Tab-separated table of C-alpha atoms in Angstrom:
chain	number	residue	atom	x	y	z
X	1	MET	CA	-33.437	122.010	112.425
X	2	GLN	CA	-36.171	121.935	114.907
X	3	ASP	CA	-33.956	121.372	117.671
X	4	SER	CA	-31.752	124.297	116.594
X	5	THR	CA	-34.732	126.500	116.581
X	6	LYS	CA	-36.071	125.214	120.109
X	7	ASP	CA	-32.274	125.999	121.551
X	8	GLN	CA	-32.549	129.553	119.901
X	9	ALA	CA	-35.890	130.020	121.566
X	10	ASN	CA	-34.906	128.676	125.038
X	11	THR	CA	-31.620	130.822	124.636
X	12	LYS	CA	-33.789	133.988	123.868
X	13	LYS	CA	-36.089	133.376	126.719
X	14	HIS	CA	-33.267	132.821	129.129
X	15	PHE	CA	-31.896	136.225	128.081
X	16	VAL	CA	-35.184	138.067	128.420
X	17	GLU	CA	-35.645	136.384	131.777
X	18	SER	CA	-32.066	137.525	132.795
X	19	THR	CA	-32.453	141.052	131.743
X	20	GLU	CA	-35.720	141.339	133.458
X	21	GLU	CA	-34.108	140.300	136.824
X	22	GLN	CA	-31.742	143.342	136.239
X	23	LEU	CA	-34.880	145.552	136.006
X	24	SER	CA	-32.874	147.849	133.552
X	25	LEU	CA	-35.046	150.819	132.332
X	26	GLY	CA	-34.722	149.366	128.828
X	27	ASP	CA	-36.935	146.558	129.666
X	28	VAL	CA	-39.705	149.065	130.643
X	29	ASN	CA	-39.620	151.006	127.496
X	30	GLY	CA	-42.739	150.877	125.487
X	31	SER	CA	-44.341	148.739	128.227
X	32	ILE	CA	-47.205	150.984	129.353
X	33	GLU	CA	-50.093	150.859	126.937
X	34	ALA	CA	-51.352	154.199	125.733
X	35	PRO	CA	-55.061	154.166	124.546
X	36	LYS	CA	-55.585	155.140	120.671
X	37	ASP	CA	-58.895	156.466	121.183
X	38	GLY	CA	-61.029	158.263	124.015
X	39	SER	CA	-60.901	161.938	125.065
X	40	PHE	CA	-57.679	164.136	125.750
X	41	TRP	CA	-57.876	163.687	129.420
X	42	ARG	CA	-57.981	160.007	129.371
X	43	LYS	CA	-54.766	160.106	127.014
X	44	LEU	CA	-53.270	162.614	129.218
X	45	LEU	CA	-53.892	160.334	132.316
X	46	ALA	CA	-52.109	157.362	130.707
X	47	PHE	CA	-49.191	159.672	129.723
X	48	SER	CA	-48.810	161.058	133.260
X	49	GLY	CA	-46.027	159.776	135.498
X	50	PRO	CA	-42.650	160.513	133.860
X	51	GLY	CA	-43.119	164.331	134.409
X	52	ALA	CA	-43.482	163.637	138.138
X	53	LEU	CA	-40.230	161.615	138.426
X	54	VAL	CA	-38.841	164.785	136.556
X	55	ALA	CA	-40.134	167.175	138.677
X	56	VAL	CA	-38.810	165.713	141.910
X	57	GLY	CA	-35.175	167.037	140.979
X	58	TYR	CA	-36.872	170.597	141.026
X	59	MET	CA	-37.715	170.431	144.394
X	60	ASP	CA	-34.918	168.199	146.069
X	61	PRO	CA	-33.300	169.057	149.537
X	62	GLY	CA	-30.605	171.011	147.577
X	63	ASN	CA	-33.597	173.629	146.785
X	64	TRP	CA	-34.894	174.253	150.067
X	65	VAL	CA	-32.036	176.123	151.796
X	66	THR	CA	-31.608	178.733	148.925
X	67	SER	CA	-35.379	179.163	148.538
X	68	VAL	CA	-36.214	179.650	152.220
X	69	ASN	CA	-33.067	182.020	152.693
X	70	GLY	CA	-34.051	183.737	149.478
X	71	GLY	CA	-37.359	185.034	151.286
X	72	ALA	CA	-35.980	185.309	154.639
X	73	GLN	CA	-33.364	187.904	153.292
X	74	TYR	CA	-35.126	189.498	150.402
X	75	HIS	CA	-38.885	188.888	150.932
X	76	TYR	CA	-40.819	188.211	147.809
X	77	VAL	CA	-38.188	189.833	145.221
X	78	LEU	CA	-36.465	186.679	144.100
X	79	LEU	CA	-39.861	185.031	143.120
X	80	SER	CA	-39.410	186.156	139.801
X	81	ILE	CA	-36.005	184.318	139.837
X	82	VAL	CA	-37.996	181.049	140.816
X	83	LEU	CA	-40.511	181.640	137.783
X	84	ILE	CA	-37.519	182.207	135.236
X	85	SER	CA	-35.846	179.020	136.513
X	86	SER	CA	-39.178	177.081	136.009
X	87	LEU	CA	-39.776	178.336	132.407
X	88	ILE	CA	-36.415	177.255	131.634
X	89	ALA	CA	-36.715	173.951	133.147
X	90	MET	CA	-39.823	173.278	130.992
X	91	MET	CA	-37.996	174.158	127.915
X	92	LEU	CA	-35.141	171.760	128.709
X	93	GLN	CA	-37.432	168.991	129.855
X	94	TYR	CA	-39.202	169.361	126.490
X	95	MET	CA	-36.189	168.888	124.522
X	96	ALA	CA	-35.201	165.957	126.697
X	97	GLY	CA	-38.524	164.111	126.694
X	98	LYS	CA	-38.864	164.615	122.884
X	99	LEU	CA	-35.479	163.221	122.061
X	100	GLY	CA	-36.312	159.999	123.845
X	101	MET	CA	-39.554	159.461	121.986
X	102	VAL	CA	-38.773	160.560	118.690
X	103	LYS	CA	-35.182	158.815	118.424
X	104	GLN	CA	-35.818	156.126	120.972
X	105	GLU	CA	-32.533	157.098	122.520
X	106	ASP	CA	-31.959	158.566	125.983
X	107	LEU	CA	-29.493	161.567	126.060
X	108	ALA	CA	-26.538	159.307	127.352
X	109	GLN	CA	-27.161	156.945	124.396
X	110	ALA	CA	-27.284	159.664	121.996
X	111	THR	CA	-24.149	161.428	123.252
X	112	ARG	CA	-22.340	158.209	123.358
X	113	ALA	CA	-23.258	157.618	119.707
X	114	ARG	CA	-22.107	160.619	118.377
X	115	THR	CA	-18.687	160.958	120.313
X	116	ASN	CA	-15.635	158.923	120.305
X	117	LYS	CA	-14.884	156.315	122.903
X	118	ALA	CA	-12.473	158.676	124.989
X	119	GLY	CA	-15.358	161.482	124.920
X	120	GLY	CA	-17.872	159.028	125.910
X	121	TYR	CA	-15.816	157.779	128.896
X	122	ALA	CA	-15.008	161.433	129.952
X	123	LEU	CA	-18.519	162.412	129.849
X	124	TRP	CA	-19.585	159.239	131.808
X	125	VAL	CA	-17.203	160.238	134.492
X	126	ILE	CA	-18.437	163.798	134.863
X	127	THR	CA	-22.061	162.746	134.818
X	128	GLU	CA	-21.234	159.983	137.421
X	129	LEU	CA	-19.811	162.541	139.720
X	130	ALA	CA	-22.704	164.805	139.231
X	131	LEU	CA	-25.203	161.783	140.205
X	132	MET	CA	-22.823	161.349	143.227
X	133	ALA	CA	-23.357	165.152	144.447
X	134	THR	CA	-26.952	164.672	143.930
X	135	ASP	CA	-27.265	161.746	146.231
X	136	ILE	CA	-24.924	163.674	148.837
X	137	ALA	CA	-27.631	166.327	149.013
X	138	GLU	CA	-30.248	163.262	149.330
X	139	VAL	CA	-28.388	161.636	151.972
X	140	ILE	CA	-28.040	164.866	153.909
X	141	GLY	CA	-31.585	165.849	153.465
X	142	ALA	CA	-32.909	162.388	154.680
X	143	ALA	CA	-30.420	162.061	157.663
X	144	ILE	CA	-31.195	165.613	158.996
X	145	ALA	CA	-35.033	164.798	158.692
X	146	LEU	CA	-34.389	161.553	160.447
X	147	HIS	CA	-32.472	163.233	163.240
X	148	LEU	CA	-35.185	165.874	163.712
X	149	LEU	CA	-38.161	163.681	163.575
X	150	PHE	CA	-36.642	160.939	166.022
X	151	GLY	CA	-33.872	162.588	167.997
X	152	TRP	CA	-31.286	160.021	166.497
X	153	SER	CA	-27.619	160.993	166.503
X	154	MET	CA	-26.542	162.321	163.345
X	155	ILE	CA	-24.119	159.593	162.145
X	156	ALA	CA	-26.799	156.933	163.136
X	157	SER	CA	-29.283	158.876	160.826
X	158	VAL	CA	-26.695	159.026	158.036
X	159	LEU	CA	-25.909	155.314	158.255
X	160	THR	CA	-29.737	154.557	158.387
X	161	THR	CA	-30.019	156.283	154.787
X	162	ALA	CA	-28.210	153.372	153.543
X	163	PHE	CA	-31.111	151.068	153.530
X	164	ASP	CA	-33.374	152.879	151.261
X	165	VAL	CA	-31.535	150.772	148.679
X	166	LEU	CA	-33.983	148.256	149.849
X	167	LEU	CA	-36.707	150.627	149.355
X	168	LEU	CA	-36.256	151.107	145.545
X	169	LEU	CA	-35.531	147.462	144.966
X	170	LEU	CA	-38.887	146.653	146.452
X	171	LEU	CA	-40.634	149.389	144.615
X	172	MET	CA	-39.340	148.003	141.225
X	173	LYS	CA	-40.852	144.491	142.216
X	174	PHE	CA	-44.367	146.424	141.559
X	175	GLY	CA	-43.840	147.827	138.214
X	176	PHE	CA	-42.697	151.285	136.830
X	177	ARG	CA	-46.373	152.574	136.880
X	178	LYS	CA	-46.613	151.810	140.797
X	179	ILE	CA	-43.317	153.875	141.273
X	180	GLU	CA	-44.807	156.676	139.249
X	181	ALA	CA	-47.856	156.900	141.521
X	182	ILE	CA	-45.573	156.618	144.506
X	183	VAL	CA	-43.646	159.716	143.684
X	184	MET	CA	-46.718	161.755	142.601
X	185	THR	CA	-48.023	160.958	146.087
X	186	LEU	CA	-45.001	162.153	147.902
X	187	ILE	CA	-45.037	165.349	145.520
X	188	LEU	CA	-48.519	166.084	146.832
X	189	THR	CA	-47.709	165.381	150.446
X	190	ILE	CA	-45.004	167.910	150.163
X	191	LEU	CA	-47.240	170.399	148.478
X	192	LEU	CA	-49.974	170.139	150.809
X	193	ILE	CA	-47.688	170.419	153.825
X	194	PHE	CA	-46.138	173.748	152.598
X	195	ALA	CA	-49.458	175.199	151.281
X	196	TYR	CA	-50.747	174.535	154.934
X	197	LEU	CA	-47.652	176.177	156.412
X	198	VAL	CA	-48.078	179.204	153.772
X	199	ILE	CA	-51.524	179.950	154.580
X	200	LEU	CA	-50.945	179.608	158.342
X	201	SER	CA	-48.088	182.264	157.971
X	202	LYS	CA	-50.585	184.937	156.402
X	203	PRO	CA	-48.132	186.246	153.609
X	204	ASP	CA	-48.893	189.656	151.924
X	205	VAL	CA	-50.632	188.511	148.776
X	206	VAL	CA	-50.180	191.626	147.039
X	207	ALA	CA	-46.481	191.668	147.554
X	208	MET	CA	-46.248	188.002	146.919
X	209	PHE	CA	-47.724	188.316	143.456
X	210	GLY	CA	-45.794	191.541	142.768
X	211	GLY	CA	-42.574	189.526	143.343
X	212	TYR	CA	-43.127	187.495	140.259
X	213	LEU	CA	-42.593	190.686	138.060
X	214	PRO	CA	-38.791	191.011	137.393
X	215	GLN	CA	-37.040	193.520	139.585
X	216	LEU	CA	-33.512	195.044	139.149
X	217	GLN	CA	-33.088	194.316	142.928
X	218	ALA	CA	-32.940	190.649	142.166
X	219	VAL	CA	-29.455	191.170	140.274
X	220	SER	CA	-28.228	193.708	142.419
X	221	THR	CA	-24.400	192.817	143.673
X	222	HIS	CA	-25.369	194.697	146.988
X	223	GLY	CA	-27.210	193.414	150.009
X	224	PRO	CA	-27.186	194.042	153.744
X	225	ALA	CA	-24.173	193.281	155.846
X	226	GLY	CA	-23.812	189.985	156.663
X	227	VAL	CA	-25.901	188.197	154.016
X	228	ASP	CA	-25.520	186.974	150.621
X	229	SER	CA	-26.219	189.734	147.728
X	230	PRO	CA	-29.540	189.433	145.744
X	231	LEU	CA	-27.285	188.342	142.555
X	232	LEU	CA	-25.846	185.606	144.535
X	233	MET	CA	-29.094	184.395	145.951
X	234	SER	CA	-30.601	184.346	142.405
X	235	LEU	CA	-27.655	182.451	141.314
X	236	GLY	CA	-28.198	179.949	143.893
X	237	ILE	CA	-31.827	179.302	143.171
X	238	ILE	CA	-31.117	178.909	139.450
X	239	GLY	CA	-28.376	176.502	139.984
X	240	ALA	CA	-30.040	174.630	142.462
X	241	THR	CA	-33.218	174.260	140.222
X	242	VAL	CA	-31.806	173.140	136.736
X	243	MET	CA	-29.838	170.013	137.183
X	244	PRO	CA	-28.306	167.744	134.762
X	245	HIS	CA	-29.559	164.383	135.779
X	246	ASN	CA	-32.982	165.489	134.895
X	247	LEU	CA	-32.206	165.503	131.306
X	248	TYR	CA	-30.859	162.242	131.133
X	249	LEU	CA	-33.824	160.703	133.018
X	250	HIS	CA	-36.567	162.242	131.142
X	251	SER	CA	-35.133	161.267	127.729
X	252	SER	CA	-35.245	157.721	128.858
X	253	ILE	CA	-38.561	157.449	130.914
X	254	ALA	CA	-40.503	159.191	128.132
X	255	GLN	CA	-40.178	155.844	126.112
X	256	THR	CA	-42.050	154.177	128.576
X	257	ARG	CA	-45.568	154.423	126.687
X	258	LYS	CA	-46.305	152.042	124.029
X	259	ILE	CA	-46.876	153.936	120.867
X	260	ASP	CA	-46.597	153.474	116.892
X	261	ARG	CA	-43.545	155.500	115.971
X	262	GLU	CA	-44.223	154.717	112.411
X	263	ASN	CA	-47.148	156.687	112.496
X	264	PRO	CA	-46.232	160.150	112.337
X	265	GLY	CA	-49.706	161.621	113.718
X	266	GLU	CA	-49.509	159.165	116.781
X	267	LEU	CA	-45.803	160.067	117.433
X	268	LYS	CA	-46.790	163.819	117.271
X	269	GLU	CA	-49.514	163.462	119.742
X	270	ALA	CA	-47.362	161.526	122.038
X	271	VAL	CA	-44.840	164.037	122.106
X	272	ARG	CA	-47.886	166.701	122.710
X	273	LEU	CA	-48.969	164.537	125.671
X	274	MET	CA	-45.510	164.080	127.010
X	275	THR	CA	-45.008	167.851	127.039
X	276	TRP	CA	-48.477	168.373	128.786
X	277	ASP	CA	-47.198	166.035	131.586
X	278	SER	CA	-44.035	167.460	131.916
X	279	ASN	CA	-45.113	171.186	132.159
X	280	ILE	CA	-48.032	170.055	134.674
X	281	GLN	CA	-45.808	168.313	136.964
X	282	LEU	CA	-43.034	171.109	136.617
X	283	SER	CA	-45.796	173.735	137.464
X	284	LEU	CA	-46.324	171.627	140.691
X	285	ALA	CA	-42.412	171.833	141.485
X	286	PHE	CA	-42.792	175.868	140.572
X	287	VAL	CA	-45.721	176.213	143.294
X	288	ILE	CA	-43.509	174.053	145.896
X	289	ASN	CA	-40.459	176.242	145.223
X	290	SER	CA	-42.462	179.396	145.487
X	291	LEU	CA	-44.269	178.043	148.816
X	292	LEU	CA	-40.688	177.666	150.194
X	293	LEU	CA	-39.613	181.107	149.346
X	294	VAL	CA	-43.162	182.822	150.380
X	295	LEU	CA	-42.738	180.734	153.956
X	296	GLY	CA	-39.196	182.142	154.334
X	297	ALA	CA	-40.634	185.700	153.492
X	298	ALA	CA	-43.580	185.518	155.422
X	299	LEU	CA	-42.180	183.767	158.543
X	300	PHE	CA	-38.684	184.463	158.654
X	301	PHE	CA	-37.968	187.977	157.015
X	302	GLY	CA	-35.727	189.898	159.405
X	303	HIS	CA	-34.321	186.582	160.829
X	304	ALA	CA	-32.284	185.246	158.119
X	305	ASP	CA	-29.184	184.697	160.177
X	306	GLN	CA	-31.377	182.140	162.064
X	307	VAL	CA	-32.758	179.983	159.442
X	308	GLY	CA	-29.535	179.094	157.684
X	309	THR	CA	-29.665	175.294	157.965
X	310	PHE	CA	-32.458	172.708	158.155
X	311	GLY	CA	-32.230	172.265	161.712
X	312	ALA	CA	-32.621	175.977	162.253
X	313	MET	CA	-35.558	176.147	160.130
X	314	TYR	CA	-37.163	173.461	162.100
X	315	ASP	CA	-36.393	175.183	165.447
X	316	ALA	CA	-37.606	178.459	164.117
X	317	LEU	CA	-41.148	176.835	162.977
X	318	ASP	CA	-41.657	176.291	166.816
X	319	ASN	CA	-40.165	179.494	168.092
X	320	LYS	CA	-42.644	182.385	168.592
X	321	ALA	CA	-40.038	184.876	168.976
X	322	ILE	CA	-39.200	184.261	164.950
X	323	ALA	CA	-42.517	182.655	163.597
X	324	GLY	CA	-44.858	184.512	165.536
X	325	ALA	CA	-48.197	183.245	166.997
X	326	VAL	CA	-48.516	180.384	164.283
X	327	ALA	CA	-45.086	178.591	165.633
X	328	SER	CA	-45.854	175.133	167.004
X	329	PRO	CA	-44.336	171.686	167.278
X	330	VAL	CA	-46.692	170.423	164.628
X	331	LEU	CA	-45.376	172.864	161.999
X	332	SER	CA	-41.922	172.009	162.520
X	333	THR	CA	-42.822	168.250	162.462
X	334	LEU	CA	-44.529	168.745	159.481
X	335	PHE	CA	-41.464	170.436	158.057
X	336	ALA	CA	-39.456	167.419	158.886
X	337	VAL	CA	-41.643	164.950	157.255
X	338	ALA	CA	-41.751	166.780	153.835
X	339	LEU	CA	-37.926	167.016	154.162
X	340	LEU	CA	-37.702	163.290	154.418
X	341	ALA	CA	-40.405	162.665	151.442
X	342	SER	CA	-38.163	164.857	149.214
X	343	GLY	CA	-35.176	162.949	150.175
X	344	GLN	CA	-36.930	159.731	149.409
X	345	ASN	CA	-38.116	161.089	146.346
X	346	SER	CA	-35.115	161.929	145.075
X	347	THR	CA	-33.596	158.773	145.853
X	348	ILE	CA	-35.733	156.997	143.622
X	349	THR	CA	-34.902	159.127	140.759
X	350	GLY	CA	-31.196	159.396	141.361
X	351	THR	CA	-30.982	155.646	141.144
X	352	LEU	CA	-33.047	155.167	137.970
X	353	THR	CA	-30.820	157.993	136.357
X	354	GLY	CA	-27.603	156.272	137.360
X	355	GLU	CA	-28.696	153.109	135.528
X	356	ILE	CA	-29.472	155.069	132.490
X	357	VAL	CA	-26.023	156.886	132.411
X	358	MET	CA	-24.084	153.668	132.853
X	359	GLU	CA	-25.939	151.714	130.091
X	360	GLY	CA	-25.979	154.994	127.815
X	361	PHE	CA	-22.406	155.978	128.042
X	362	ILE	CA	-20.440	152.745	128.599
X	363	ARG	CA	-23.099	150.203	127.494
X	364	LEU	CA	-22.750	148.206	130.781
X	365	ARG	CA	-25.468	146.672	132.431
X	366	ILE	CA	-25.253	145.507	136.281
X	367	PRO	CA	-27.986	144.256	138.512
X	368	MET	CA	-29.694	147.324	140.095
X	369	TRP	CA	-29.019	146.402	143.767
X	370	ILE	CA	-25.105	146.471	142.991
X	371	ARG	CA	-25.233	149.801	141.069
X	372	ARG	CA	-27.336	151.111	144.269
X	373	VAL	CA	-25.014	150.058	146.722
X	374	ILE	CA	-21.984	151.420	144.820
X	375	THR	CA	-23.788	154.747	144.279
X	376	ARG	CA	-24.971	155.119	147.986
X	377	GLY	CA	-21.728	153.789	149.502
X	378	LEU	CA	-19.680	156.387	147.571
X	379	ALA	CA	-22.044	159.372	148.568
X	380	LEU	CA	-22.185	158.033	152.167
X	381	ILE	CA	-18.194	158.370	152.544
X	382	PRO	CA	-17.919	162.187	152.478
X	383	VAL	CA	-20.956	162.686	154.521
X	384	ILE	CA	-19.828	160.454	157.178
X	385	ILE	CA	-16.204	162.023	157.003
X	386	PHE	CA	-18.200	165.504	157.748
X	387	THR	CA	-20.381	163.870	160.350
X	388	LEU	CA	-17.245	162.503	162.392
X	389	LEU	CA	-15.085	165.547	161.886
X	390	TYR	CA	-17.437	168.120	162.975
X	391	GLY	CA	-19.455	165.941	165.459
X	392	GLY	CA	-22.561	165.774	163.424
X	393	ALA	CA	-22.841	169.584	163.148
X	394	GLU	CA	-25.837	170.395	160.821
X	395	ALA	CA	-24.225	173.649	159.469
X	396	GLU	CA	-21.121	171.809	158.317
X	397	LEU	CA	-23.389	169.083	156.449
X	398	ASP	CA	-25.672	171.963	155.080
X	399	GLN	CA	-22.107	173.335	153.815
X	400	LEU	CA	-21.298	170.046	152.160
X	401	LEU	CA	-24.748	170.057	150.386
X	402	VAL	CA	-23.892	173.471	149.102
X	403	TYR	CA	-20.567	172.264	147.565
X	404	SER	CA	-22.400	169.390	146.026
X	405	GLN	CA	-24.980	171.899	144.193
X	406	VAL	CA	-21.862	173.728	143.159
X	407	PHE	CA	-20.329	170.855	141.276
X	408	LEU	CA	-23.990	170.008	139.751
X	409	SER	CA	-23.559	173.410	138.122
X	410	LEU	CA	-20.497	172.503	136.767
X	411	ALA	CA	-21.554	169.474	135.274
X	412	LEU	CA	-24.786	171.068	133.720
X	413	PRO	CA	-23.051	172.546	130.424
X	414	PHE	CA	-22.032	168.997	129.473
X	415	ALA	CA	-25.452	167.767	129.516
X	416	MET	CA	-27.207	170.987	128.159
X	417	ALA	CA	-25.136	171.470	125.204
X	418	PRO	CA	-25.615	168.185	123.563
X	419	LEU	CA	-29.113	168.240	124.106
X	420	ILE	CA	-29.837	171.574	122.761
X	421	TYR	CA	-27.787	170.467	119.495
X	422	PHE	CA	-29.098	167.334	118.977
X	423	THR	CA	-32.966	168.675	119.118
X	424	SER	CA	-32.064	171.413	117.158
X	425	SER	CA	-30.616	169.546	114.316
X	426	LYS	CA	-32.939	168.598	111.378
X	427	LYS	CA	-30.778	165.603	110.439
X	428	ILE	CA	-31.295	163.953	113.682
X	429	MET	CA	-34.868	164.950	114.468
X	430	GLY	CA	-36.329	165.567	111.157
X	431	GLU	CA	-39.761	167.137	111.466
X	432	PHE	CA	-39.548	167.389	115.345
X	433	ALA	CA	-36.549	169.601	115.378
X	434	ASN	CA	-36.735	172.648	117.450
X	435	PRO	CA	-37.967	175.842	115.637
X	436	ARG	CA	-35.231	178.450	115.067
X	437	TRP	CA	-36.495	180.785	117.913
X	438	MET	CA	-36.235	177.852	120.298
X	439	ALA	CA	-32.818	176.688	119.387
X	440	ILE	CA	-31.463	180.313	119.715
X	441	LEU	CA	-33.062	180.612	122.953
X	442	GLY	CA	-31.731	177.366	124.135
X	443	TRP	CA	-28.373	178.643	123.311
X	444	ILE	CA	-28.570	181.892	125.003
X	445	ILE	CA	-29.935	180.220	128.268
X	446	PHE	CA	-26.965	177.630	127.919
X	447	ALA	CA	-24.313	180.666	127.680
X	448	VAL	CA	-26.162	182.598	130.485
X	449	LEU	CA	-26.496	179.536	132.691
X	450	THR	CA	-22.768	178.574	132.094
X	451	ILE	CA	-21.517	182.277	132.973
X	452	LEU	CA	-23.753	182.392	136.256
X	453	ASN	CA	-22.853	178.943	137.176
X	454	LEU	CA	-19.103	179.832	136.838
X	455	GLN	CA	-19.897	183.078	138.967
X	456	ILE	CA	-21.272	180.870	141.833
X	457	ILE	CA	-17.918	178.870	141.983
X	458	ILE	CA	-15.804	181.910	141.689
X	459	ASP	CA	-17.780	183.477	144.582
X	460	LEU	CA	-17.487	180.311	146.656
X	461	VAL	CA	-13.900	180.130	146.078
X	462	THR	CA	-13.355	183.613	147.227
X	463	LYS	CA	-15.654	183.010	150.460
X	464	VAL	CA	-13.698	179.935	151.420
X	465	MET	CA	-10.286	181.583	150.756
X	466	SER	CA	-11.149	184.738	152.693
X	467	ARG	CA	-11.822	182.672	155.750
């Protein structure tokens, strides 16, 4: 009997060691201590971190072109769209984090548990394709940043991004809390760089704050010849901001704090602290996206045709004919550094989300390095093809980035609908179910975003067919 018990203990120990080696997110759930006593700020500090990983998705390279071009084409008018997008993001991420904390299920697990096998596999394929599209944007952003900073050929820069697989594997060795700290550091780096660039650009402060007030011009279908209409630019900003993978990510990493879920009071406080963390970090993302648009408005307004790509923006910051007296090589270098930081941040969160989705939908666990090699390899294929076909032309790579964002728009409803449904159900969430007004607002936002995203796709197809 003792031998049998000992064998069971050894088997359990071997299983635990094996799963720890795989570094699955399930192994870090409930692993970070949260203080039971102390001030609100001390508790909030302990819960801070997951929000930063989520906020990264709202400031990835896919947002940059739309935000800067929005300012360059329509001055400060589209700042109201940036604000609305951020408020929508806060509500959806609150729902996602709450689902994870209350049910101890991430969105992938919750969806798979309430659908049949065929439905689960179909949703997994859609989500995996969305993750690949996200990874394409990261590859392009990081590759162009390397090309601009070091002068490497575009193909060499693209291939170099394959090695960031090693970066995340190294970071995971230091623990999840360290990853959160590194991501927050990179976010602050991006924030400080763009704050500095905007201060130097001396924007019209009155016009800037006036831009946050909703204006009919932001949804006009008519714009100057040769540029996209305000409505199309607004759709692009919204489509590039609210991304499906963030909903899966937050519902999982919100569970990393160790709390007593049998204690209703403690769980309620944990949800409140999670919401504070998420909203603070998403507010930073809102500031960064605003700075991107303000930079475009203050420096590039009237030169929209000359800042359509990352490389063009980089060159414009060193061109006095476009950026004025503030133009300098230092500004363009800082821009490229921020772009590289953004790409690396998105790489970290994209890898974590891939693991969540695979384990949640098809209940398959594989070592992270294999998962990362496969995902990055699949993302590299179209980027390498485009790079070789067009000789490393940045305009074509930027176009591929736009296509990747369009696919993310297609995948968004498949993540939003189950999230709103689950978190609005009293049967599933009990007292933590969304209040009626939030559920109604959520479904209205779902309908509007779905229609707008379909409009983006129709406009894109029309533009391609007209060439």
